[in-house]
mmCIF file of C-alpha atoms in Angstrom:
data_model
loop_
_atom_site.group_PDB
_atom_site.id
_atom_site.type_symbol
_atom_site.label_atom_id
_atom_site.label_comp_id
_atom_site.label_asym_id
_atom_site.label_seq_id
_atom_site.Cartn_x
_atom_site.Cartn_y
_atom_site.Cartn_z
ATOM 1 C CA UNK M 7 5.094 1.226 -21.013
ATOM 2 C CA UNK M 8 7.807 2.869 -18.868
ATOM 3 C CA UNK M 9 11.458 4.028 -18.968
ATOM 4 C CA UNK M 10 13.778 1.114 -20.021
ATOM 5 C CA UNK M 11 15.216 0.994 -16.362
ATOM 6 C CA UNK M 12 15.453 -2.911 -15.400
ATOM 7 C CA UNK M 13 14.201 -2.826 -12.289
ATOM 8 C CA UNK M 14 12.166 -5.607 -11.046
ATOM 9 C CA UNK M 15 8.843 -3.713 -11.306
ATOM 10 C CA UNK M 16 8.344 -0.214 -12.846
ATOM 11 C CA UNK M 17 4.751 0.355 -13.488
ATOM 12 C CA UNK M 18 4.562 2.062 -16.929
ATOM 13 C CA UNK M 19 4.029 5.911 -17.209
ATOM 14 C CA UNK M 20 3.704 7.650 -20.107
ATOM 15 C CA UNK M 21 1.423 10.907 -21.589
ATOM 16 C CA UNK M 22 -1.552 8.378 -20.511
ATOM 17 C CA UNK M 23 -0.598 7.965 -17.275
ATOM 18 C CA UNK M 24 0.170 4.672 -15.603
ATOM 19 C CA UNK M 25 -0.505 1.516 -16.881
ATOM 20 C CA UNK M 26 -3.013 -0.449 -14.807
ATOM 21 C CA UNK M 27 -0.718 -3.680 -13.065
ATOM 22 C CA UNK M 28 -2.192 -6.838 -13.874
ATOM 23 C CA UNK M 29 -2.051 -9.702 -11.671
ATOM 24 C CA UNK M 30 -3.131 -13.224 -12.829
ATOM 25 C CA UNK M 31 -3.959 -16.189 -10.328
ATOM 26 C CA UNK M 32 -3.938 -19.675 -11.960
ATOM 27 C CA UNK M 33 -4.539 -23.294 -10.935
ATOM 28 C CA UNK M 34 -6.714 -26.105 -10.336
ATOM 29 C CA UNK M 35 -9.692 -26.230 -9.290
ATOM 30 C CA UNK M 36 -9.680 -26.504 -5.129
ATOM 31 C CA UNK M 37 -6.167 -25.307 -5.358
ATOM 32 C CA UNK M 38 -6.437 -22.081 -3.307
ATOM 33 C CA UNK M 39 -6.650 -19.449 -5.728
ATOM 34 C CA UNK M 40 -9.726 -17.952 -4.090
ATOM 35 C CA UNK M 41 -7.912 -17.713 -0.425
ATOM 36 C CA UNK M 42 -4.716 -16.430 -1.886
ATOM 37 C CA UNK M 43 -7.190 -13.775 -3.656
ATOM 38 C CA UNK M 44 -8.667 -12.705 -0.268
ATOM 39 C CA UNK M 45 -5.317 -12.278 1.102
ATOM 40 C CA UNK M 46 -3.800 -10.134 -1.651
ATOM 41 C CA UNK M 47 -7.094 -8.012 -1.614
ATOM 42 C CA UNK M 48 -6.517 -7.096 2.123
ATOM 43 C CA UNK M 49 -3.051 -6.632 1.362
ATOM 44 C CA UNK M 50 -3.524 -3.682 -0.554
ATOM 45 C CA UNK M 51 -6.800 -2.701 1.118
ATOM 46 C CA UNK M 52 -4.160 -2.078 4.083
ATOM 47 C CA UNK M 53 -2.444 0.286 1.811
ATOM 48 C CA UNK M 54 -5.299 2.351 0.571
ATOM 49 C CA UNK M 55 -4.118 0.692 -3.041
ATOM 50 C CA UNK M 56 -7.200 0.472 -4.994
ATOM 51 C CA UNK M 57 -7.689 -2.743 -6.327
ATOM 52 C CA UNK M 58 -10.198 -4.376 -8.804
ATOM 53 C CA UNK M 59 -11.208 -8.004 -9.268
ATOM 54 C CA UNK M 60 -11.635 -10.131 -12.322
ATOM 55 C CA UNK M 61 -13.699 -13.433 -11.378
ATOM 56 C CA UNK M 62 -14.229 -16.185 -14.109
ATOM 57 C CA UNK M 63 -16.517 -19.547 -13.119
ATOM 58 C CA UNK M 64 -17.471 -21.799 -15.353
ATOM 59 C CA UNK M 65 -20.791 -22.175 -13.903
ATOM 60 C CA UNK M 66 -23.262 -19.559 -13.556
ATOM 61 C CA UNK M 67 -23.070 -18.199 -10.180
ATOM 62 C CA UNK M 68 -19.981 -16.726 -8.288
ATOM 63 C CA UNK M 69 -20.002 -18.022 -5.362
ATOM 64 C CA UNK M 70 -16.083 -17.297 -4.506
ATOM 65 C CA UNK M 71 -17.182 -13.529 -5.156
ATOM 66 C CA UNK M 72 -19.338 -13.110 -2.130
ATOM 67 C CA UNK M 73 -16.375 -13.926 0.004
ATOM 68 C CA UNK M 74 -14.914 -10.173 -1.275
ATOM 69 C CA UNK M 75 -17.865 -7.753 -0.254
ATOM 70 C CA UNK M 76 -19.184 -4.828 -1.774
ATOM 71 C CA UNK M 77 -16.387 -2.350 -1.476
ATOM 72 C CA UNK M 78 -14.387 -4.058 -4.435
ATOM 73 C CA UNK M 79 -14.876 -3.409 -7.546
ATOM 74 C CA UNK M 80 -15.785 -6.828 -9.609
ATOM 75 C CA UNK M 81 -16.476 -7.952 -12.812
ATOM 76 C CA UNK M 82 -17.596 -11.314 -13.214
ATOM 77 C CA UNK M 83 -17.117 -13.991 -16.134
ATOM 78 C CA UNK M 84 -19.427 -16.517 -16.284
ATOM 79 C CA UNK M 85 -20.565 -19.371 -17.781
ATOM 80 C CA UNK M 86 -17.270 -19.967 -19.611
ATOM 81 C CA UNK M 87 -13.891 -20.044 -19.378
ATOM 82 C CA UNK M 88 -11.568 -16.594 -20.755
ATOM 83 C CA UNK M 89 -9.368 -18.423 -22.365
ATOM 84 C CA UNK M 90 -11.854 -20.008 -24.813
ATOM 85 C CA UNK M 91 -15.405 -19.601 -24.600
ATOM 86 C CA UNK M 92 -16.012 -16.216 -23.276
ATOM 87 C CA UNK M 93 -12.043 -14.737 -24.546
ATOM 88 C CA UNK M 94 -13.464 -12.209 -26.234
ATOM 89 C CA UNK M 95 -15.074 -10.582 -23.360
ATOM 90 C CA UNK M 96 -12.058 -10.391 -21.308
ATOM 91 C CA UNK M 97 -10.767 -7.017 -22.912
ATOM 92 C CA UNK M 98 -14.697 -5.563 -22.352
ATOM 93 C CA UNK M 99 -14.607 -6.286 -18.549
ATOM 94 C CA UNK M 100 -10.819 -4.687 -17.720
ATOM 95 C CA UNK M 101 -12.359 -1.282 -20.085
ATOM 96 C CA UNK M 102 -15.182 -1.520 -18.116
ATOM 97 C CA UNK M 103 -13.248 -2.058 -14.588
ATOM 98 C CA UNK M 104 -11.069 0.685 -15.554
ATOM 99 C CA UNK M 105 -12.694 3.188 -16.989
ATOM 100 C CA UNK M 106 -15.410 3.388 -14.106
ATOM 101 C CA UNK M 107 -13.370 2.594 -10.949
ATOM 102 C CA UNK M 108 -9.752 3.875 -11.898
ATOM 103 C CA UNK M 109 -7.843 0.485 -10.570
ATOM 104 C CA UNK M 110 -4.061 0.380 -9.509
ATOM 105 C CA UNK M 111 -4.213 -2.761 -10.094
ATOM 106 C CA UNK M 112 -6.770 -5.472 -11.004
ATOM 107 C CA UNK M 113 -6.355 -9.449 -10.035
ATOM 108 C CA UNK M 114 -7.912 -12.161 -12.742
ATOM 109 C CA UNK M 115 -8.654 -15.417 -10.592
ATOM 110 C CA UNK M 116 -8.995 -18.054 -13.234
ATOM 111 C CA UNK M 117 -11.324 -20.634 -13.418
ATOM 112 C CA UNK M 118 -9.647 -23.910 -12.752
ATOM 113 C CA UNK M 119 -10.078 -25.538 -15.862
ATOM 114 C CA UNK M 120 -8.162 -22.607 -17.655
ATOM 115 C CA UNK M 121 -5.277 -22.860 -20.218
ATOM 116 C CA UNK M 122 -2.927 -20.022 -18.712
ATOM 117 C CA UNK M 123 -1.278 -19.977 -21.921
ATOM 118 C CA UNK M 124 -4.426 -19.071 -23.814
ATOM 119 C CA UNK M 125 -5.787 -16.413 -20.929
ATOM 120 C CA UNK M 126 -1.984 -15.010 -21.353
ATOM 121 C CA UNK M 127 -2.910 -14.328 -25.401
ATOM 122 C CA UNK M 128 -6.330 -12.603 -24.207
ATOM 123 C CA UNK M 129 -4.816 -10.437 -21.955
ATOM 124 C CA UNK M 130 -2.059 -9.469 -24.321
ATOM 125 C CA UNK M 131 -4.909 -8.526 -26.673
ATOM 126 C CA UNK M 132 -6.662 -6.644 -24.191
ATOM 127 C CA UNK M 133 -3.413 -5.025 -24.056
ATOM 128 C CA UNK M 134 -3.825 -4.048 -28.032
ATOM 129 C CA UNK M 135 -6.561 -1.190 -26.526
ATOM 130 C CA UNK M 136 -5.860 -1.051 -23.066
ATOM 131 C CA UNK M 137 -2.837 0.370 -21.176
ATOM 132 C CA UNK M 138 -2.489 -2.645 -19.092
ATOM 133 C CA UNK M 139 0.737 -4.451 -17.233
ATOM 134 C CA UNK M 140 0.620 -8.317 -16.639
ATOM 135 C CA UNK M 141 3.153 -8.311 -13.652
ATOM 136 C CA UNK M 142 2.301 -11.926 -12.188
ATOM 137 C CA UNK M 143 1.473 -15.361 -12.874
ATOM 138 C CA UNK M 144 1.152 -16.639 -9.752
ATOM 139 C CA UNK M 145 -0.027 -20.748 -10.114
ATOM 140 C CA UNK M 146 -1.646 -22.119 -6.712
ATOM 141 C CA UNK M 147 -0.760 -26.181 -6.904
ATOM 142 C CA UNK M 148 -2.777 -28.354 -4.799
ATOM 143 C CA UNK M 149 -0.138 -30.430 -3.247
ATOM 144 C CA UNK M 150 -1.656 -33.804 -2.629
ATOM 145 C CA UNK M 151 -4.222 -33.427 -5.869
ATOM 146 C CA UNK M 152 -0.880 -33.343 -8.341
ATOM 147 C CA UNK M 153 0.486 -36.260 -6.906
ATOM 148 C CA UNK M 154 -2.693 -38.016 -6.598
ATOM 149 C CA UNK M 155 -3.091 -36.956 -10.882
ATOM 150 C CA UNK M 156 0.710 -37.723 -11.721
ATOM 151 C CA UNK M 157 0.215 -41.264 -10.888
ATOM 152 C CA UNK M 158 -3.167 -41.068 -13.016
ATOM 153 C CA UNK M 159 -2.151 -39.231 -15.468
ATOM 154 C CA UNK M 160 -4.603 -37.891 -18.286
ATOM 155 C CA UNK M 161 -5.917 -34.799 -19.314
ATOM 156 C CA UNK M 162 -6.325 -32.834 -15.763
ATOM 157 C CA UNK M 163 -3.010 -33.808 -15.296
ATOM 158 C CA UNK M 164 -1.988 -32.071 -18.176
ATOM 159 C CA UNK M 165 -3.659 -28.770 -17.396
ATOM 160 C CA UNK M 166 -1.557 -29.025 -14.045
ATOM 161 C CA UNK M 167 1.670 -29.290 -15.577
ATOM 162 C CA UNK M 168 0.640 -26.330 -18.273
ATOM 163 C CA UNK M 169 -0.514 -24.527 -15.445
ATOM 164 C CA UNK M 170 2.581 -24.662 -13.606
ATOM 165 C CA UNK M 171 4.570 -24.291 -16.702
ATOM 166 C CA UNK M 172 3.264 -21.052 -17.723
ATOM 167 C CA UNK M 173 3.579 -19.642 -13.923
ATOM 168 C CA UNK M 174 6.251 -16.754 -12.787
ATOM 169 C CA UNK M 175 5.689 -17.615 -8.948
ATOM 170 C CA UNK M 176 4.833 -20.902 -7.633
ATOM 171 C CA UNK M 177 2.446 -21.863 -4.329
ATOM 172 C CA UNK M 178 2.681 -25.374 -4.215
ATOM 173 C CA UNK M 179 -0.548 -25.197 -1.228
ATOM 174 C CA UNK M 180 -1.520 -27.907 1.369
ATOM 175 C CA UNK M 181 1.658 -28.943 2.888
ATOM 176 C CA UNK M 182 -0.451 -30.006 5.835
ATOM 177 C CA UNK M 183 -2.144 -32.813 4.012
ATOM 178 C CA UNK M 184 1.100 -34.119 2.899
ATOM 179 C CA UNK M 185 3.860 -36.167 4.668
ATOM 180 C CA UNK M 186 7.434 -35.068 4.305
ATOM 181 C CA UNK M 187 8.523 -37.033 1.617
ATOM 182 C CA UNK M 188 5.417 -36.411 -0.285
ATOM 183 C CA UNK M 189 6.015 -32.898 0.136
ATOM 184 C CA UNK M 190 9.515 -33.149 -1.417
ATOM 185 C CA UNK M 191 8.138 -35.195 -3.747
ATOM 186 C CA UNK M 192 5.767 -32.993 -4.963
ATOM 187 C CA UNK M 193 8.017 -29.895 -4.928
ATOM 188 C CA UNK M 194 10.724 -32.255 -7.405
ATOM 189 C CA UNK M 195 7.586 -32.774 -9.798
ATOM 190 C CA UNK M 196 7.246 -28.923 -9.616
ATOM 191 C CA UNK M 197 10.614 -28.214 -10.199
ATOM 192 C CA UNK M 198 10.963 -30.891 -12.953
ATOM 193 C CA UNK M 199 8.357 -28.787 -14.671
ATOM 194 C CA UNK M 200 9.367 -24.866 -14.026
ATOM 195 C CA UNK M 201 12.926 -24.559 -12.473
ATOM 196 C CA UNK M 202 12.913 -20.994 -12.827
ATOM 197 C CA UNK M 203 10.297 -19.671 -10.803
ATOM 198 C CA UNK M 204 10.328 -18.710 -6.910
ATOM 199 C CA UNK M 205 8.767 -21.828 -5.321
ATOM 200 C CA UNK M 206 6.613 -20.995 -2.024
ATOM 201 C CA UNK M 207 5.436 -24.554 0.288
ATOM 202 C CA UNK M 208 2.334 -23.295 1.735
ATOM 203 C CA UNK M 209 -0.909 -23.883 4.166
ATOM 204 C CA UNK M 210 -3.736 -21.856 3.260
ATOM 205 C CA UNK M 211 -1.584 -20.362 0.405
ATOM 206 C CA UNK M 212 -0.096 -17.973 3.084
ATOM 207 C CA UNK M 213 2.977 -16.664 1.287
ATOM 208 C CA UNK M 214 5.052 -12.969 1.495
ATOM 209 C CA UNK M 215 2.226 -10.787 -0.405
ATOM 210 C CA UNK M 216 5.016 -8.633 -1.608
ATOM 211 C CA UNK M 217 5.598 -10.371 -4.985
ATOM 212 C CA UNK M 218 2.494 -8.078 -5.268
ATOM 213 C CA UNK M 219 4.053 -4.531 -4.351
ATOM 214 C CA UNK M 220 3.411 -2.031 -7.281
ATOM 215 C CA UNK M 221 6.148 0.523 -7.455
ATOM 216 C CA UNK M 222 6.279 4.047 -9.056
ATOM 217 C CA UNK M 223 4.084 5.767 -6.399
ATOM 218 C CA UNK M 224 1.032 2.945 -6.377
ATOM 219 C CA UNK M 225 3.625 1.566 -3.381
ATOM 220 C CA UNK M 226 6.218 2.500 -1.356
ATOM 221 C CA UNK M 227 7.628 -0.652 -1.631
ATOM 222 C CA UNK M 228 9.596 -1.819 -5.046
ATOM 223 C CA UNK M 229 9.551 -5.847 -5.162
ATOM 224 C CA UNK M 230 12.632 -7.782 -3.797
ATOM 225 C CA UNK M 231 15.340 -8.153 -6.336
ATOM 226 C CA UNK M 232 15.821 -11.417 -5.407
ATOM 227 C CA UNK M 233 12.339 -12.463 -6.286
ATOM 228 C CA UNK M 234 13.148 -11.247 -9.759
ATOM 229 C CA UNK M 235 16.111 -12.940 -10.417
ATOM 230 C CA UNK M 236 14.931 -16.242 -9.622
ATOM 231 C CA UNK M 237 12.611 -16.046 -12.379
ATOM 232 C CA UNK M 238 10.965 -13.099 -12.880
ATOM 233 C CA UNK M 239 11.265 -11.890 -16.279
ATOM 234 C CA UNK M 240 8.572 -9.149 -17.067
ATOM 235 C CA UNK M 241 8.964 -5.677 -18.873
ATOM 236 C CA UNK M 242 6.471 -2.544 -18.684
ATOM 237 C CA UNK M 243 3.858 -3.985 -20.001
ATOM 238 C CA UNK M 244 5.170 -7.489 -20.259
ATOM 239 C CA UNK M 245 4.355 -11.210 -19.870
ATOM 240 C CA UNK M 246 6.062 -13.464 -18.117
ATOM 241 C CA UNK M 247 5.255 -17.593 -18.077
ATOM 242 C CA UNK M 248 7.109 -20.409 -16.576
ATOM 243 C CA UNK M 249 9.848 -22.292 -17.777
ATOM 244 C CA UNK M 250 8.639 -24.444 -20.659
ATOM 245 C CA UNK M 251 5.220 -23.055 -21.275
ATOM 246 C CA UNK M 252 3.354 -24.320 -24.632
ATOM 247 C CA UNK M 253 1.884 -21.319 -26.379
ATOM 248 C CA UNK M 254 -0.829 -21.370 -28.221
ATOM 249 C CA UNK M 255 -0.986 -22.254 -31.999
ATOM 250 C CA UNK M 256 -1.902 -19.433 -34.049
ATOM 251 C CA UNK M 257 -2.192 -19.634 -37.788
ATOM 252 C CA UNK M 258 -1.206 -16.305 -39.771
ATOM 253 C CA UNK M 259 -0.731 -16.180 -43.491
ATOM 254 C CA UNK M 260 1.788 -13.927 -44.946
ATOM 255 C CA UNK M 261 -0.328 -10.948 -46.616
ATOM 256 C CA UNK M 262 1.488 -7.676 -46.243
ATOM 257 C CA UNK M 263 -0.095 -4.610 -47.665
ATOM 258 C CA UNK M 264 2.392 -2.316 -47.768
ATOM 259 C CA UNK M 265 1.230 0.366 -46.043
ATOM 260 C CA UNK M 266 1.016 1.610 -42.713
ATOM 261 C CA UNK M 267 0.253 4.487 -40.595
ATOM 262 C CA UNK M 268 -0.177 5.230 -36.861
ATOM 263 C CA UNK M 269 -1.229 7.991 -34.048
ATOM 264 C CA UNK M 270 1.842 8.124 -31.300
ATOM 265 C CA UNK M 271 1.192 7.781 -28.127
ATOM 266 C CA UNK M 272 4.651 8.213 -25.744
ATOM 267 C CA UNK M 273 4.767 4.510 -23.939
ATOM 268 C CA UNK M 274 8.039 2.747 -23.684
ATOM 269 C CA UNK M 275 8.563 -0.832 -22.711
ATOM 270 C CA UNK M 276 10.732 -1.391 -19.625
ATOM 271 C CA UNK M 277 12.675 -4.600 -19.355
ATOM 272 C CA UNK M 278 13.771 -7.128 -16.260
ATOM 273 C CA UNK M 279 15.591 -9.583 -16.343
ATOM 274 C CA UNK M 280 17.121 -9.795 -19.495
ATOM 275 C CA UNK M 281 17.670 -13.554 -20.029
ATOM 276 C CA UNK M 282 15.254 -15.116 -18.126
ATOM 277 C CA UNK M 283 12.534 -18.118 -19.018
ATOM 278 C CA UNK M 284 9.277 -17.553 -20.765
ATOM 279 C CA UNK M 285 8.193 -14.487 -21.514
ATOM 280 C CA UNK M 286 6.010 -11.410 -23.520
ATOM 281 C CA UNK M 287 7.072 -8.252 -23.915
ATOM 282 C CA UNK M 288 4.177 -5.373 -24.284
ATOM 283 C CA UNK M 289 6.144 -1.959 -26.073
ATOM 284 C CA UNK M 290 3.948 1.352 -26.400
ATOM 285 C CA UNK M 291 5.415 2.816 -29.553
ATOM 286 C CA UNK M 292 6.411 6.258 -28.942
ATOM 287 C CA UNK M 293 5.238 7.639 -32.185
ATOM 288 C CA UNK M 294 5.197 6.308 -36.322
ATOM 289 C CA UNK M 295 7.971 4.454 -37.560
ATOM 290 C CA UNK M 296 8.977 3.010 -41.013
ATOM 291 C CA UNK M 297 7.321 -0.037 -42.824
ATOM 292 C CA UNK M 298 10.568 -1.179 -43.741
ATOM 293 C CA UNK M 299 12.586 -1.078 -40.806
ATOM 294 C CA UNK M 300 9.982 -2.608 -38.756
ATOM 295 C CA UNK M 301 9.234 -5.096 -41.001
ATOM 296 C CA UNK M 302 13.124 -5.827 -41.162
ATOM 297 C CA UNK M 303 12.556 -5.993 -37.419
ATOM 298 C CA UNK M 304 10.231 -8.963 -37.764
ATOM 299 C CA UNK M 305 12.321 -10.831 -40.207
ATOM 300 C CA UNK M 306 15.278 -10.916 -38.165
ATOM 301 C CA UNK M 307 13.922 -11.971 -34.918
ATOM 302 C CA UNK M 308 15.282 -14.726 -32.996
ATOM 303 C CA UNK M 309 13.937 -18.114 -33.640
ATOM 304 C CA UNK M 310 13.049 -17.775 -29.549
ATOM 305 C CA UNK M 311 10.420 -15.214 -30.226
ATOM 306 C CA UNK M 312 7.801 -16.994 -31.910
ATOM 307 C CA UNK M 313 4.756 -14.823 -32.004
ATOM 308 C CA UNK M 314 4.155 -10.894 -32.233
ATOM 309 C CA UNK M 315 1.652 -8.834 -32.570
ATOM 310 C CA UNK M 316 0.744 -5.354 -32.425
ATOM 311 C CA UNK M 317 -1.168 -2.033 -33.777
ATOM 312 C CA UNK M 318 1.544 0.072 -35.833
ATOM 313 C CA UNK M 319 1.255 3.187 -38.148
ATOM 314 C CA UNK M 320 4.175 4.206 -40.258
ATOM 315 C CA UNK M 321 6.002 7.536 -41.149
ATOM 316 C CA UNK M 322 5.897 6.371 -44.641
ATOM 317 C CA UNK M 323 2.365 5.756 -45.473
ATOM 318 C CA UNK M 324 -1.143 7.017 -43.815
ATOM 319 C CA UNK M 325 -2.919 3.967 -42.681
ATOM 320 C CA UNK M 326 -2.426 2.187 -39.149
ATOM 321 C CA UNK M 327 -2.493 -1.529 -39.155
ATOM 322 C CA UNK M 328 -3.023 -4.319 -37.150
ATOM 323 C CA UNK M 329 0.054 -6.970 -37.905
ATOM 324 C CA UNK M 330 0.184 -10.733 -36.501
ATOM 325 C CA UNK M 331 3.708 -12.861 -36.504
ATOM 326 C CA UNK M 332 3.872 -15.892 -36.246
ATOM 327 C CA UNK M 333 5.351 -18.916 -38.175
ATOM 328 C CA UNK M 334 8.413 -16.346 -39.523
ATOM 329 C CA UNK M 335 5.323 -14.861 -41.537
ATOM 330 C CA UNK M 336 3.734 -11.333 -41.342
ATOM 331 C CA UNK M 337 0.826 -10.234 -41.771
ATOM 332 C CA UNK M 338 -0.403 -6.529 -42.148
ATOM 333 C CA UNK M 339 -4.069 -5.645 -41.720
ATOM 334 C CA UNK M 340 -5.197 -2.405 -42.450
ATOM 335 C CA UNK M 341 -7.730 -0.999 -39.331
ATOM 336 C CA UNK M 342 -9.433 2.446 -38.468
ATOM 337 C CA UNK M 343 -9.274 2.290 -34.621
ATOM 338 C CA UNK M 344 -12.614 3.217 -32.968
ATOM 339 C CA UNK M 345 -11.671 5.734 -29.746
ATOM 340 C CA UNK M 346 -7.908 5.904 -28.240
ATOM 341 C CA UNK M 347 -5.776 3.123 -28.865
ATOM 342 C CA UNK M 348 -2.432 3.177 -28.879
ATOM 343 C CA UNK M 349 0.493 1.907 -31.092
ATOM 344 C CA UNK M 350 1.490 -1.255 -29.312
ATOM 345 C CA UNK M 351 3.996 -4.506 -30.077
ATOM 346 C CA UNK M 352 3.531 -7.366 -28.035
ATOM 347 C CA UNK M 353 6.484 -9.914 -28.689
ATOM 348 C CA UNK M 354 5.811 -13.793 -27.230
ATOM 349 C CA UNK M 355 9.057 -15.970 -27.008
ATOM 350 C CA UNK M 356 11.301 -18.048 -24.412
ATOM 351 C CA UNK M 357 14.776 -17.265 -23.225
ATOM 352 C CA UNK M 358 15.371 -14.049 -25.865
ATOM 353 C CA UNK M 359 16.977 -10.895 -24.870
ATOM 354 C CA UNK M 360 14.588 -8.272 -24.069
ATOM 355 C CA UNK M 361 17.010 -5.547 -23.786
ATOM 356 C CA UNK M 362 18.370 -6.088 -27.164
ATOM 357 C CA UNK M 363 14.992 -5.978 -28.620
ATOM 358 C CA UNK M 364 14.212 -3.143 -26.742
ATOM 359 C CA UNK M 365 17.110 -1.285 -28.184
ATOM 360 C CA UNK M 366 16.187 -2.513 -31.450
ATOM 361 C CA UNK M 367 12.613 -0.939 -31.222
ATOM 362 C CA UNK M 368 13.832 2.237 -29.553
ATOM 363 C CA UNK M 369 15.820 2.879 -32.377
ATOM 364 C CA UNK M 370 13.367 2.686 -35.089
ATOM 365 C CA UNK M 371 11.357 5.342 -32.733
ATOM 366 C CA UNK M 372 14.383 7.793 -32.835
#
């Protein structure tokens, strides 16, 4: 979505302009996620930063949403959660956010009860039509409620740890309520479960708001390197989860008509850090490329990138196609896109080299 330039945080530029930075806020329910939403929206209210709001509740009233006012734009999910139920609406909302109120940057706030893995996969979809940028996973932990579930156990327990799994910065909230060994104990469980992302102890999930800067004009200020080397691994247009993160099973039979096509549109990926935990990488093709290279592409992908997934059109044929990886099979879908979407690969693996796959792809686009 940008020049390859490994910085922390490029936001992504291209013909289409600049890819809209996407920030999501998981955790349990209670956690803090609503608070540390407040804060970041007056954080960038401050800089005249135009920000837009994704709310999902499982019930059927937002009540959190009344806490942000009128002034920001909102869209709210309801009734379901967007990384099952109501997933399919998720792309609708961000179009709709977009197109009518021009966002530098929109914030999802979870419902509590959310896989992150499985809102990560809807957003990455969304990301099939719209020229979007998941910067952030930020996971709000509820100090004393993990420790009071780890001795439980069972299946809220479980949606912590995949929670803080799947996160690329860490709140670990309500260090008031806890005494100082509980607090270390609760920051080892943490650790035990994602050692690679930047760990914040908080009380009223008051942390530096600058793992939220934008860059490339949307902010003065680029994001602290350091930030990004303890765990950060995104690219323009890419995905980062936590250390250890259980992605979603997809199944994807092997049926590859072979023929492909494909409108360019001039989006490159950039990349981070190279090796890091984790991680999806979103890459705006630049223009067609061949059916067999790229599909020699697929078949020689690391065993650490297990799932792909993309809109492609080839040099070499005159249909565009929608493929899906996953398994070490490929499949090839042929599509007629309604409207402007671009040619997009979205790669979902942990600990591969995104620079070497982004050299890979650039050269199939020379």
């Amino acid at each position: 979505m940008a020049t390859t330039d490994g910085g922390p945080n490029r936001a992504a530029n291209g013909p289409q302009g600049r890819a809209v930075t996407v920030h999501l806020l998981s955790g349990f329910l209670g956690s803090g996620k609503t608070t540390l939403l407040n804060q970041v929206v007056d954080y960038y209210k401050a800089q005249d930063i135009n920000v837009a709001v994704v709310m999902n509740e499982l019930g059927d009233v937002n009540l959190d949403g009344q806490l942000l006012g009128g002034e920001v734009p909102m869209a709210e999910m309801l009734g379901g959660c967007i990384c099952c139920t109501i997933r399919g609406d998720l792309s609708l909302e961000l179009k709709t956010l977009i197109d009518e109120h021009a966002p530098d940057v929109v914030l999802i706030e979870s419902t509590g009860a959310a896989n992150p893995m499985e809102i990560i996969d809807a957003v990455t979809e969304a990301a099939l039509l719209l020229r979007i940028d998941l910067r952030t996973i930020a996971t709000v932990v509820d100090g004393p409620e993990l420790l009071a579930r780890g001795k439980r156990g069972g299946r809220t327990f479980k949606l912590m740890q995949e929670q803080i799994r799947c996160a690329t910065d860490l709140i670990v909230n309500k260090a008031d309520k806890l005494a100082p060994e509980e607090l270390v104990e609760a920051q080892q469980l943490v650790r035990g479960l994602n050692a690679y992302a930047p760990l914040t102890v908080t009380v009223r999930s008051a942390i530096d708001l600058a793992i939220f800067d934008l860059a490339d004009g949307a902010d003065p200020k680029p994001r602290p390197e350091a930030a990004a080397g303890a765990g950060r691994a995104e690219a323009a247009g890419s995905h980062v989860c936590g250390a250890d993160c259980r992605h979603g099973e997809h199944d994807h039979g092997h049926g590859h008509g072979h023929e492909h096509a494909h409108e360019s549109h001039v989006h490159e990926a950039h990349a981070h850090d190279s090796h890091a935990h984790v991680m999806t990488l979103t890459h705006y093709l630049a223009g067609p490329i061949d059916s067999y290279a790229f599909e020699a592409l697929l078949n020689r992908l690391p065993q650490d990138v297990y799932r792909a997934k993309g809109i492609v059109t080839f040099s070499d044929t005159n249909s565009r196609f929608l493929f899906q990886f996953a398994y070490r099979e490929t499949e090839f879908i042929r599509i007629t896109p309604q409207g402007d979407v671009h040619d997009v690969a979205v790669f979902i693996g942990e600990h591969f080299d995104k620079d070497a796959l982004l050299a890979e792809l650039a050269g199939l686009e020379s």
